[in-house]
CSV table of C-alpha atoms in Angstrom, one decimal:
chain,number,residue,atom,x,y,z
A,17,UNK,CA,-24.0,-14.2,-7.1
A,18,UNK,CA,-25.7,-16.5,-4.7
A,19,UNK,CA,-24.1,-18.5,-2.2
A,20,UNK,CA,-24.4,-21.9,-3.8
A,21,UNK,CA,-22.5,-20.7,-6.9
A,22,UNK,CA,-19.7,-19.2,-4.6
A,23,UNK,CA,-19.5,-22.8,-2.9
A,24,UNK,CA,-19.5,-24.4,-6.0
A,25,UNK,CA,-16.7,-22.0,-7.5
A,26,UNK,CA,-14.6,-22.4,-4.1
A,27,UNK,CA,-14.8,-26.2,-4.7
A,28,UNK,CA,-13.9,-26.1,-8.2
A,29,UNK,CA,-11.1,-23.7,-7.8
A,30,UNK,CA,-9.7,-25.7,-4.7
A,31,UNK,CA,-9.5,-28.7,-6.9
A,32,UNK,CA,-7.3,-27.0,-9.8
A,33,UNK,CA,-5.4,-24.7,-7.3
A,34,UNK,CA,-2.6,-27.4,-7.1
A,35,UNK,CA,-2.7,-28.6,-10.6
A,36,UNK,CA,-0.6,-27.1,-13.3
A,37,UNK,CA,-2.5,-25.2,-15.8
A,38,UNK,CA,0.2,-22.8,-16.9
A,39,UNK,CA,0.8,-24.3,-20.5
A,40,UNK,CA,-1.9,-22.2,-21.5
A,41,UNK,CA,-0.5,-19.0,-20.1
A,42,UNK,CA,1.5,-16.6,-22.5
A,43,UNK,CA,4.1,-16.3,-20.1
A,44,UNK,CA,4.8,-20.0,-19.9
A,45,UNK,CA,8.5,-19.6,-20.8
A,46,UNK,CA,9.4,-16.9,-18.2
A,47,UNK,CA,7.1,-18.0,-15.4
A,48,UNK,CA,8.0,-20.1,-12.2
A,49,UNK,CA,4.6,-21.6,-12.4
A,50,UNK,CA,3.6,-20.8,-8.9
A,51,UNK,CA,1.6,-17.7,-10.2
A,52,UNK,CA,-1.5,-19.9,-11.0
A,53,UNK,CA,-1.6,-21.6,-7.8
A,54,UNK,CA,-1.0,-18.2,-5.9
A,55,UNK,CA,-4.0,-16.5,-7.9
A,56,UNK,CA,-6.2,-19.4,-7.4
A,57,UNK,CA,-5.7,-19.3,-3.5
A,58,UNK,CA,-6.5,-15.2,-3.6
A,59,UNK,CA,-9.6,-16.0,-5.6
A,60,UNK,CA,-10.7,-18.8,-3.2
A,61,UNK,CA,-10.0,-16.5,-0.1
A,62,UNK,CA,-12.2,-13.4,-1.9
A,63,UNK,CA,-14.7,-16.0,-2.7
A,64,UNK,CA,-14.8,-17.2,0.8
A,65,UNK,CA,-15.3,-13.9,2.5
A,66,UNK,CA,-18.5,-13.6,0.3
A,67,UNK,CA,-20.1,-16.3,2.4
A,68,UNK,CA,-21.2,-14.7,5.7
A,69,UNK,CA,-19.8,-16.1,8.9
A,70,UNK,CA,-21.2,-15.8,12.4
A,71,UNK,CA,-19.4,-13.1,14.8
A,72,UNK,CA,-17.7,-14.6,17.3
A,73,UNK,CA,-17.2,-13.9,21.1
A,74,UNK,CA,-20.4,-11.9,21.0
A,75,UNK,CA,-21.5,-9.8,24.0
A,76,UNK,CA,-23.9,-6.8,24.7
A,77,UNK,CA,-22.6,-3.5,25.2
A,78,UNK,CA,-24.3,-1.4,28.1
A,79,UNK,CA,-24.3,2.3,28.8
A,80,UNK,CA,-25.6,3.0,32.4
A,81,UNK,CA,-27.3,-0.3,32.4
A,82,UNK,CA,-29.0,0.3,29.3
A,83,UNK,CA,-28.0,-2.3,26.4
A,84,UNK,CA,-26.8,-0.3,23.6
A,85,UNK,CA,-26.3,-3.3,21.5
A,86,UNK,CA,-24.4,-6.4,20.5
A,87,UNK,CA,-20.5,-6.5,19.6
A,88,UNK,CA,-18.5,-9.3,18.5
A,89,UNK,CA,-15.2,-10.2,16.8
A,90,UNK,CA,-14.8,-11.0,12.9
A,91,UNK,CA,-14.1,-14.7,12.5
A,92,UNK,CA,-11.8,-13.6,9.6
A,93,UNK,CA,-9.4,-10.9,11.3
A,94,UNK,CA,-10.5,-10.8,14.7
A,95,UNK,CA,-11.5,-7.1,14.5
A,96,UNK,CA,-14.1,-5.9,17.0
A,97,UNK,CA,-17.4,-5.2,15.1
A,98,UNK,CA,-20.9,-4.0,16.1
A,99,UNK,CA,-24.2,-5.4,14.8
A,100,UNK,CA,-24.7,-2.5,12.5
A,101,UNK,CA,-21.7,-4.1,10.4
A,102,UNK,CA,-22.8,-6.4,7.5
A,103,UNK,CA,-19.2,-6.5,6.3
A,104,UNK,CA,-16.0,-6.3,8.2
A,105,UNK,CA,-13.4,-4.1,7.1
A,106,UNK,CA,-11.3,-6.9,6.1
A,107,UNK,CA,-14.0,-7.9,3.5
A,108,UNK,CA,-15.8,-10.7,5.6
A,109,UNK,CA,-19.6,-10.6,5.4
A,110,UNK,CA,-21.1,-11.0,8.9
A,111,UNK,CA,-23.9,-12.9,10.0
A,112,UNK,CA,-25.6,-11.8,13.2
A,113,UNK,CA,-28.5,-13.9,13.2
A,114,UNK,CA,-28.7,-16.6,16.0
């Protein structure tokens, strides 16, 4: 799935996340009708994590004056990450380009 498709899907899901589409559900009579919106928000969150975000609070790690490599924080969960990570443990794709 390419970035353009992900952005389009997020846009479309956000537009219907607050609309009621429960009428098509088999559980319509037993549902409190919040499930569709909750599921849409979960899908939006998962899709948004597929879009790379830049690491924040970047700095260089040094060992005895020798640069070992860059580190930063995940823009989604704020965990410490290093430049070998292209995906954080939370699932957020990381962009290390400058």
